[in-house]
Short mmCIF file of C-alpha atoms in Angstrom, two decimals:
data_model
loop_
_atom_site.label_atom_id
_atom_site.label_comp_id
_atom_site.label_asym_id
_atom_site.label_seq_id
_atom_site.Cartn_x
_atom_site.Cartn_y
_atom_site.Cartn_z
CA MET A 24 161.87 30.04 37.00
CA SER A 25 163.94 33.18 36.73
CA ASP A 26 162.67 34.06 33.23
CA VAL A 27 159.27 34.95 34.62
CA LEU A 28 158.72 38.56 35.66
CA ALA A 29 161.67 39.75 33.56
CA GLU A 30 160.27 42.27 31.05
CA PRO A 31 156.75 42.97 29.80
CA GLY A 32 155.61 40.04 27.70
CA LEU A 33 152.57 38.02 28.75
CA THR A 34 150.54 38.56 31.90
CA VAL A 35 149.39 35.23 33.36
CA HIS A 36 146.00 35.46 35.08
CA ALA A 37 144.92 31.92 35.89
CA VAL A 38 145.26 28.25 35.03
CA VAL A 39 142.42 26.04 33.75
CA ARG A 40 142.10 22.51 32.48
CA ASN A 41 143.04 22.04 28.83
CA ARG A 42 139.70 20.74 27.61
CA VAL A 43 139.74 18.21 24.79
CA SER A 44 136.75 19.46 22.85
CA GLU A 45 137.03 22.65 20.80
CA ARG A 46 133.62 23.72 22.07
CA ALA A 47 134.82 23.52 25.68
CA LEU A 48 137.96 25.49 24.84
CA ASP A 49 135.91 28.13 23.04
CA ALA A 50 133.82 28.58 26.18
CA VAL A 51 136.80 29.89 28.14
CA GLN A 52 138.27 32.03 25.38
CA GLY A 53 137.94 35.71 26.18
CA VAL A 54 136.29 38.03 23.70
CA GLY A 55 134.47 41.34 24.05
CA ASP A 56 134.38 44.05 26.71
CA GLY A 57 138.05 44.76 26.12
CA LEU A 58 139.00 41.57 27.95
CA GLU A 59 140.53 39.59 25.11
CA TYR A 60 142.75 36.84 26.46
CA ARG A 61 144.05 33.56 25.10
CA LEU A 62 145.19 30.15 26.27
CA VAL A 63 148.72 28.80 26.34
CA GLU A 64 148.32 25.03 26.42
CA PHE A 65 150.60 22.37 27.84
CA GLY A 66 149.31 18.84 28.29
CA ALA A 67 146.31 18.77 30.60
CA LEU A 68 146.74 22.43 31.58
CA ALA A 69 146.21 25.81 29.95
CA ALA A 70 147.33 29.21 31.22
CA VAL A 71 145.14 32.24 30.56
CA VAL A 72 147.29 35.12 29.32
CA THR A 73 147.08 38.64 27.91
CA ASP A 74 149.73 40.82 26.35
CA ALA A 75 151.46 42.76 29.11
CA VAL A 76 151.42 46.56 28.98
CA ASP A 77 154.49 48.47 30.07
CA GLN A 78 153.76 50.61 33.16
CA PRO A 79 149.95 50.92 32.96
CA PRO A 80 148.04 52.55 35.86
CA GLU A 81 147.97 50.10 38.77
CA SER A 82 144.21 50.49 39.17
CA ASP A 83 143.68 49.48 35.54
CA VAL A 84 145.85 46.39 35.96
CA LEU A 85 143.99 45.31 39.09
CA ARG A 86 140.58 45.91 37.53
CA ARG A 87 141.43 44.03 34.35
CA HIS A 88 142.93 41.09 36.25
CA GLY A 89 139.86 40.84 38.49
CA ARG A 90 137.43 41.01 35.57
CA ILE A 91 139.26 38.32 33.63
CA VAL A 92 139.34 35.98 36.64
CA ALA A 93 135.64 36.64 37.30
CA ARG A 94 134.73 35.87 33.70
CA LEU A 95 136.75 32.65 33.73
CA LEU A 96 135.13 31.58 36.97
CA ARG A 97 131.68 31.73 35.36
CA ARG A 98 132.85 29.33 32.64
CA SER A 99 135.26 26.93 34.29
CA SER A 100 136.97 25.79 37.45
CA ILE A 101 140.17 27.83 37.74
CA VAL A 102 143.31 28.34 39.77
CA PRO A 103 143.64 32.14 40.10
CA LEU A 104 147.17 33.53 40.07
CA PRO A 105 148.36 36.59 41.98
CA LEU A 106 148.32 39.95 40.27
CA GLY A 107 151.51 40.84 38.45
CA ILE A 108 152.88 37.54 37.12
CA VAL A 109 154.48 38.30 33.76
CA ALA A 110 156.33 35.84 31.49
CA ARG A 111 158.66 36.75 28.66
CA ASP A 112 156.87 34.56 26.10
CA GLU A 113 154.69 31.46 25.66
CA ASP A 114 157.66 29.11 26.05
CA VAL A 115 158.28 30.45 29.55
CA VAL A 116 154.59 29.96 30.37
CA ARG A 117 154.82 26.35 29.23
CA VAL A 118 157.90 25.83 31.38
CA PHE A 119 155.88 27.09 34.34
CA LEU A 120 152.98 24.73 33.53
CA GLU A 121 155.37 21.81 33.18
CA GLY A 122 157.23 22.58 36.40
CA GLN A 123 154.05 23.13 38.42
CA ARG A 124 151.99 20.42 36.71
CA VAL A 125 151.32 18.26 39.77
CA PRO A 126 150.34 21.04 42.24
CA LEU A 127 148.25 22.78 39.56
CA LEU A 128 146.32 19.61 38.72
CA GLU A 129 145.82 18.94 42.44
CA ALA A 130 144.58 22.51 42.90
CA LEU A 131 142.10 22.19 40.03
CA GLU A 132 140.81 18.94 41.50
CA TYR A 133 140.43 20.55 44.93
CA LEU A 134 138.64 23.62 43.54
CA GLU A 135 136.45 21.74 41.03
CA ASP A 136 133.04 23.42 40.78
CA GLY A 137 133.69 25.56 43.83
CA TYR A 138 133.15 29.21 44.73
CA GLU A 139 134.64 31.24 47.54
CA LEU A 140 132.22 33.29 49.63
CA ARG A 141 133.37 35.69 52.32
CA LEU A 142 131.40 36.47 55.44
CA HIS A 143 131.97 39.63 57.47
CA LEU A 144 130.36 39.83 60.93
CA SER A 145 130.22 43.12 62.79
CA ALA A 146 128.42 44.61 65.78
CA ARG A 147 125.17 46.27 64.77
CA THR A 148 123.73 47.57 68.07
CA ALA A 149 124.86 48.51 71.54
CA GLY A 150 123.64 46.72 74.63
CA HIS A 151 125.71 43.55 74.23
CA SER A 152 129.18 42.92 75.54
CA GLU A 153 132.01 42.43 73.10
CA ASP A 154 132.56 38.90 74.44
CA GLN A 155 128.91 38.01 73.81
CA LEU A 156 129.05 39.26 70.24
CA ARG A 157 132.30 37.42 69.53
CA THR A 158 130.80 34.23 70.90
CA VAL A 159 127.89 34.62 68.48
CA ALA A 160 130.27 35.29 65.59
CA HIS A 161 132.28 32.14 66.28
CA HIS A 162 129.13 30.07 66.72
CA VAL A 163 127.81 31.19 63.33
CA TYR A 164 131.18 30.49 61.71
CA GLU A 165 131.36 27.00 63.19
CA GLN A 166 127.83 26.16 62.04
CA LEU A 167 128.44 27.37 58.49
CA GLN A 168 131.82 25.65 58.40
CA ARG A 169 130.10 22.27 58.65
CA GLN A 170 128.52 22.59 55.22
CA ALA A 171 131.51 24.10 53.44
CA ARG A 172 134.16 22.15 51.57
CA ALA A 173 136.70 24.25 53.45
CA ALA A 174 136.64 27.35 55.65
CA ARG A 175 139.11 29.66 57.33
CA ILE A 176 139.01 32.74 59.52
CA LEU A 177 140.66 35.67 57.75
CA SER A 178 140.69 38.19 60.58
CA GLU A 179 139.04 38.90 63.92
CA GLY A 180 139.21 41.24 66.85
CA GLY A 181 138.84 44.64 65.21
CA SER A 182 137.14 47.55 66.92
CA GLU A 183 133.89 46.99 64.99
CA ARG A 184 134.49 43.93 62.81
CA LEU A 185 134.03 40.83 64.93
CA LEU A 186 135.20 38.26 62.41
CA SER A 187 135.81 37.78 58.69
CA ALA A 188 135.91 34.31 57.17
CA ALA A 189 136.13 32.61 53.80
CA PHE A 190 134.17 29.51 52.77
CA LEU A 191 134.72 27.20 49.81
CA ILE A 192 131.23 26.23 48.67
CA PRO A 193 130.02 23.99 45.81
CA ARG A 194 128.65 26.14 43.00
CA SER A 195 125.23 24.54 43.34
CA GLU A 196 125.07 25.49 47.04
CA TRP A 197 126.17 29.14 47.11
CA ILE A 198 122.68 30.67 47.00
CA ARG A 199 121.56 28.33 49.76
CA PHE A 200 124.61 29.42 51.79
CA VAL A 201 123.59 33.09 51.45
CA GLU A 202 120.07 32.22 52.55
CA GLN A 203 121.39 30.42 55.61
CA VAL A 204 123.49 33.43 56.57
CA SER A 205 120.32 35.51 56.35
CA ASP A 206 118.59 33.02 58.67
CA TRP A 207 121.42 33.30 61.21
CA GLU A 208 121.25 37.08 61.05
CA GLY A 209 117.56 36.86 61.86
CA ARG A 210 118.37 34.86 64.97
CA TYR A 211 121.05 37.29 66.13
CA PRO A 212 119.97 40.79 65.07
CA ALA A 213 122.73 42.41 67.15
CA VAL A 214 125.29 41.06 64.66
CA ARG A 215 125.40 42.25 61.09
CA MET A 216 126.36 39.52 58.59
CA ASP A 217 127.52 40.54 55.12
CA VAL A 218 128.32 38.00 52.40
CA THR A 219 130.47 38.92 49.39
CA GLY A 220 131.15 36.86 46.29
CA PRO A 221 131.14 34.46 44.71
CA TRP A 222 134.87 34.82 44.16
CA ALA A 223 137.62 32.65 42.80
CA ALA A 224 139.23 30.73 45.66
CA TRP A 225 141.89 33.34 46.46
CA ASP A 226 142.02 32.39 50.13
CA PHE A 227 142.29 28.62 49.65
CA ILE A 228 144.97 28.20 47.04
CA HIS A 229 148.22 30.03 46.41
CA VAL A 230 150.36 29.08 43.43
CA MET A 231 153.65 30.88 42.94
CA PRO A 232 156.09 29.91 40.19
CA ALA A 233 159.45 28.82 41.57
CA GLY A 234 161.90 31.68 41.93
CA LEU A 235 159.30 34.46 41.89
CA PRO A 236 159.31 37.09 44.63
CA ALA A 237 156.18 37.39 46.71
CA THR A 238 153.44 39.39 44.99
CA THR A 239 151.02 41.47 47.04
CA ARG A 240 147.42 40.77 46.05
CA GLU A 241 144.49 43.03 46.73
CA ASP A 242 141.07 41.52 47.18
CA PRO A 243 138.99 41.37 44.00
#
């Protein structure tokens, strides 16, 4: 899809289901707070777009993209797209939706009613060997992994950070997940356990239109 990322036109933030009812569509329309966005529809899919701005400050672009994705996530299951995907016009967006229809529908099914939560485990106190603390970190990860729809280790082995992991959790279970992390921290006070989120499932799905160069994404 070489027409994408040509010149400033439409920034594509995410893909959602194209709901049949007008009320459902209205629920994901963006209004207020300077975050006006609209839907470009094609069959069962809709892309969430805003008018691209030529050479805005990078921090503004990142902030706006993250806020739009966060707002969408509160209203619908979504497939978040990497920062910086720009299409020339709505026809190009529809070509993307048509060409990626099957993987996008599969992604929406996989992410239905799910949140991503990230867990960062780090050493809190001295007096324990690094091996002991890493064993605790992996044990906690493995126990929490059992109740997640999916989980993956993002990084491990830093000087202070023992392990960072992402979990795909049903929306109805995310508060319970946070409470369980707190319970584990109570059992192992030498390890600090920080939960962030809920986020869109950045670490479990990656959709890139055909022909696009890799886009570096910063964490929301």
